[in-house]
Short mmCIF file of C-alpha atoms in Angstrom, two decimals:
data_model
loop_
_atom_site.label_atom_id
_atom_site.label_comp_id
_atom_site.label_asym_id
_atom_site.label_seq_id
_atom_site.Cartn_x
_atom_site.Cartn_y
_atom_site.Cartn_z
CA UNK A 1 155.94 103.51 -10.39
CA UNK A 2 157.57 106.31 -8.37
CA UNK A 3 160.50 104.26 -7.04
CA UNK A 4 161.89 105.76 -3.85
CA UNK A 5 160.49 109.08 -2.66
CA UNK A 6 161.55 111.25 0.25
CA UNK A 7 159.79 114.05 2.09
CA UNK A 8 160.59 116.80 2.71
CA UNK A 9 163.18 117.86 0.13
CA UNK A 10 164.56 120.69 2.25
CA UNK A 11 164.30 121.59 5.90
CA UNK A 12 165.87 124.09 8.26
CA UNK A 13 165.79 123.36 11.99
CA UNK A 14 166.99 125.13 15.07
CA UNK A 15 169.21 123.30 17.52
CA UNK A 16 167.10 121.12 19.80
CA UNK A 17 164.11 120.82 17.48
CA UNK A 18 162.86 117.45 16.35
CA UNK A 19 161.74 116.21 12.98
CA UNK A 20 160.95 113.07 11.01
CA UNK A 21 162.06 112.29 7.49
CA UNK A 22 159.83 109.97 5.51
CA UNK A 23 160.99 107.50 2.90
CA UNK A 24 158.56 105.51 0.78
CA UNK A 25 159.15 102.87 -1.87
CA UNK A 26 156.66 101.18 -4.16
CA UNK A 27 158.85 98.32 -5.40
CA UNK A 28 157.98 95.87 -2.62
CA UNK A 29 161.61 95.84 -1.50
CA UNK A 30 162.54 94.15 1.76
CA UNK A 31 165.60 96.20 2.65
CA UNK A 32 165.62 99.92 3.31
CA UNK A 33 168.46 102.22 4.38
CA UNK A 34 169.15 105.72 5.58
CA UNK A 35 172.45 107.41 4.70
CA UNK A 36 173.94 110.79 5.25
CA UNK A 37 176.22 112.37 2.70
CA UNK A 38 178.80 114.91 3.77
CA UNK A 39 181.56 116.52 1.66
CA UNK A 40 184.64 114.30 1.56
CA UNK A 41 182.95 111.61 3.66
CA UNK A 42 180.95 109.82 1.02
CA UNK A 43 177.84 107.95 2.10
CA UNK A 44 177.63 106.76 5.67
CA UNK A 45 174.97 104.33 6.79
CA UNK A 46 172.84 105.56 9.69
CA UNK A 47 170.30 102.77 10.16
CA UNK A 48 168.86 100.05 8.01
CA UNK A 49 165.99 97.58 7.97
CA UNK A 50 165.86 94.10 6.52
CA UNK A 51 162.10 93.84 6.78
CA UNK A 52 158.91 95.25 8.25
CA UNK A 53 159.21 95.71 11.99
CA UNK A 54 163.02 95.27 12.08
CA UNK A 55 165.75 97.88 12.26
CA UNK A 56 169.48 97.85 12.89
CA UNK A 57 172.25 100.36 13.50
CA UNK A 58 174.67 101.36 10.81
CA UNK A 59 177.96 103.19 10.98
CA UNK A 60 176.72 106.50 12.44
CA UNK A 61 173.47 105.86 14.38
CA UNK A 62 173.91 108.27 17.29
CA UNK A 63 171.29 111.01 17.47
CA UNK A 64 168.89 109.22 15.11
CA UNK A 65 166.04 106.78 15.51
CA UNK A 66 164.12 104.85 12.88
CA UNK A 67 160.94 102.88 12.48
CA UNK A 68 159.64 100.47 9.84
CA UNK A 69 156.00 99.90 10.76
CA UNK A 70 154.98 99.30 7.15
CA UNK A 71 157.07 97.54 4.53
CA UNK A 72 156.93 100.47 2.14
CA UNK A 73 157.89 103.19 4.63
CA UNK A 74 161.07 103.87 6.59
CA UNK A 75 161.09 106.84 8.95
CA UNK A 76 164.18 108.63 10.24
CA UNK A 77 163.78 110.74 13.35
CA UNK A 78 165.94 113.37 14.94
CA UNK A 79 164.80 113.91 18.53
CA UNK A 80 167.02 116.89 19.32
CA UNK A 81 168.75 118.26 16.26
CA UNK A 82 172.36 119.42 16.43
CA UNK A 83 174.41 121.45 13.91
CA UNK A 84 176.55 118.34 13.32
CA UNK A 85 173.47 116.75 11.75
CA UNK A 86 173.46 119.28 8.92
CA UNK A 87 173.76 117.04 5.90
CA UNK A 88 172.04 115.57 2.88
CA UNK A 89 170.07 112.47 3.80
CA UNK A 90 169.44 109.72 1.30
CA UNK A 91 167.07 106.83 1.61
CA UNK A 92 167.56 103.66 -0.42
CA UNK A 93 165.87 100.33 -0.86
CA UNK A 94 166.86 96.98 -2.30
CA UNK A 95 165.20 93.63 -2.91
CA UNK A 96 166.49 90.66 -1.00
CA UNK A 97 167.40 88.24 -3.79
CA UNK A 98 170.15 85.83 -2.73
CA UNK A 99 169.85 87.25 0.78
CA UNK A 100 170.90 90.65 -0.48
CA UNK A 101 174.35 89.66 -1.68
CA UNK A 102 173.93 90.90 -5.21
CA UNK A 103 171.32 93.53 -4.58
CA UNK A 104 171.38 96.87 -6.32
CA UNK A 105 170.23 99.79 -4.25
CA UNK A 106 167.67 102.29 -5.48
CA UNK A 107 168.05 105.74 -4.07
CA UNK A 108 165.65 108.54 -3.32
CA UNK A 109 166.29 112.16 -4.34
CA UNK A 110 167.60 113.22 -0.94
CA UNK A 111 166.64 115.64 1.82
CA UNK A 112 168.86 118.63 2.51
CA UNK A 113 168.75 119.40 6.23
CA UNK A 114 170.30 122.43 7.85
CA UNK A 115 170.47 122.74 11.63
CA UNK A 116 171.19 126.23 12.90
CA UNK B 1 186.50 96.87 10.07
CA UNK B 2 185.78 96.23 6.41
CA UNK B 3 186.41 99.24 4.23
CA UNK B 4 186.31 100.56 0.70
CA UNK B 5 189.01 102.96 -0.46
CA UNK B 6 188.78 105.28 -3.42
CA UNK B 7 192.19 106.73 -4.13
CA UNK B 8 191.26 109.72 -6.22
CA UNK B 9 189.06 112.24 -4.47
CA UNK B 10 189.04 114.83 -7.25
CA UNK B 11 189.77 114.25 -10.92
CA UNK B 12 189.74 116.89 -13.63
CA UNK B 13 189.94 115.85 -17.28
CA UNK B 14 189.40 117.29 -20.70
CA UNK B 15 186.85 115.74 -23.04
CA UNK B 16 188.14 112.66 -24.90
CA UNK B 17 190.69 111.88 -22.19
CA UNK B 18 190.73 108.38 -20.72
CA UNK B 19 189.50 107.77 -17.20
CA UNK B 20 190.46 105.29 -14.52
CA UNK B 21 189.16 105.56 -10.97
CA UNK B 22 190.63 103.28 -8.35
CA UNK B 23 188.68 101.25 -5.80
CA UNK B 24 190.10 98.80 -3.27
CA UNK B 25 188.26 96.87 -0.59
CA UNK B 26 189.44 95.05 2.49
CA UNK B 27 186.97 92.16 2.81
CA UNK B 28 188.48 88.72 2.20
CA UNK B 29 185.36 86.70 1.40
CA UNK B 30 183.11 86.50 -1.64
CA UNK B 31 182.30 90.01 -2.70
CA UNK B 32 179.79 91.81 -4.81
CA UNK B 33 181.02 95.12 -6.15
CA UNK B 34 179.23 98.16 -7.44
CA UNK B 35 179.89 101.53 -8.96
CA UNK B 36 177.22 104.17 -8.49
CA UNK B 37 177.13 107.61 -10.11
CA UNK B 38 175.56 110.81 -8.83
CA UNK B 39 175.08 113.50 -11.46
CA UNK B 40 174.83 117.09 -10.22
CA UNK B 41 171.57 117.62 -8.37
CA UNK B 42 170.44 114.03 -8.83
CA UNK B 43 170.29 110.91 -6.71
CA UNK B 44 172.67 107.98 -6.93
CA UNK B 45 172.10 105.41 -9.62
CA UNK B 46 173.79 102.17 -10.57
CA UNK B 47 176.55 102.37 -13.16
CA UNK B 48 177.58 98.72 -13.12
CA UNK B 49 178.06 95.77 -10.81
CA UNK B 50 179.99 92.53 -10.52
CA UNK B 51 178.92 89.42 -8.67
CA UNK B 52 180.37 86.46 -10.62
CA UNK B 53 181.74 85.32 -13.96
CA UNK B 54 183.69 87.55 -16.32
CA UNK B 55 185.74 89.94 -14.19
CA UNK B 56 185.42 92.64 -16.84
CA UNK B 57 182.02 94.22 -16.41
CA UNK B 58 180.42 96.65 -18.83
CA UNK B 59 177.94 99.24 -17.64
CA UNK B 60 175.95 102.12 -18.98
CA UNK B 61 177.34 105.03 -20.98
CA UNK B 62 180.51 103.22 -22.06
CA UNK B 63 181.86 102.57 -18.58
CA UNK B 64 183.54 99.34 -17.61
CA UNK B 65 185.22 97.97 -14.51
CA UNK B 66 187.64 95.13 -13.89
CA UNK B 67 187.56 92.96 -10.79
CA UNK B 68 191.06 91.77 -9.84
CA UNK B 69 190.64 89.43 -6.91
CA UNK B 70 194.36 89.19 -6.09
CA UNK B 71 194.56 92.97 -5.77
CA UNK B 72 191.20 93.42 -4.01
CA UNK B 73 190.43 96.01 -6.65
CA UNK B 74 187.50 97.06 -8.82
CA UNK B 75 188.69 99.99 -10.92
CA UNK B 76 186.35 101.95 -13.14
CA UNK B 77 187.41 102.91 -16.66
CA UNK B 78 186.18 104.81 -19.68
CA UNK B 79 188.28 105.23 -22.82
CA UNK B 80 186.99 108.69 -23.73
CA UNK B 81 185.08 110.88 -21.29
CA UNK B 82 182.43 113.43 -22.17
CA UNK B 83 181.38 116.65 -20.47
CA UNK B 84 178.18 114.86 -19.40
CA UNK B 85 180.26 112.42 -17.32
CA UNK B 86 180.85 115.17 -14.78
CA UNK B 87 179.55 113.60 -11.58
CA UNK B 88 180.50 111.98 -8.32
CA UNK B 89 181.37 108.29 -8.48
CA UNK B 90 181.05 105.87 -5.60
CA UNK B 91 182.43 102.38 -5.26
CA UNK B 92 180.50 100.02 -2.97
CA UNK B 93 180.80 96.48 -1.66
CA UNK B 94 178.02 94.33 -0.16
CA UNK B 95 179.54 92.84 2.96
CA UNK B 96 177.89 90.20 5.19
CA UNK B 97 176.76 91.49 8.55
CA UNK B 98 174.52 89.65 10.99
CA UNK B 99 172.94 87.42 8.36
CA UNK B 100 172.38 90.25 5.90
CA UNK B 101 174.51 91.93 3.25
CA UNK B 102 175.10 95.57 4.02
CA UNK B 103 176.56 97.99 1.48
CA UNK B 104 179.75 99.80 2.38
CA UNK B 105 180.60 102.83 0.27
CA UNK B 106 183.86 104.52 -0.52
CA UNK B 107 184.20 108.26 0.03
CA UNK B 108 183.55 109.04 -3.61
CA UNK B 109 185.49 110.61 -6.46
CA UNK B 110 184.42 113.92 -7.91
CA UNK B 111 185.01 114.00 -11.67
CA UNK B 112 184.96 117.23 -13.62
CA UNK B 113 185.22 117.04 -17.39
CA UNK B 114 186.05 120.24 -19.23
CA UNK B 115 184.58 120.65 -22.72
#
């Protein structure tokens, strides 16, 4: 049982390049999330998904796209990377007991992205 | 907009000192409250959570938190910290949004414990 995994762990991009971050969970969770963590800003929600085939915008969605084609995977895409997207990206998942009200989130190890 | 406020951004303590980290939220409905911890170089993990019943919640590693509904607060406490408690601590609230419950995190508190 690996929990939540993220690939890659580190990546350096040049401005304008594109990339996709992959998140996978093996706990059969319904909900998945992408966050970015910046110094002094805490965790900010980028996009989330409440089930296979559904996605929704979070607090800071601009410049990112997501897809949830399979229940266990949640992809985060950057179409044209900008230096402002330099950050640590965390994926999380949670079950949907009681419609998510009491859910604990399970986090992946993070991806450190630098955009030059 | 609903929000979660953590008052202390950086806390430095010596071992055996007592700890209290503040957390306030702005949502007026039924809430579910969490504290997560991120040890250096690791991912976030649950420390404790409250969703009903006894407002004093005990978590792992000797941590506890008290939910005070009238003050919209969920402060984290530990009577005697250890060097290994050095970490970043995040308060979070699951808030209803479009039929789902979406977590909202505070900005985090960085705790450094000197041996």
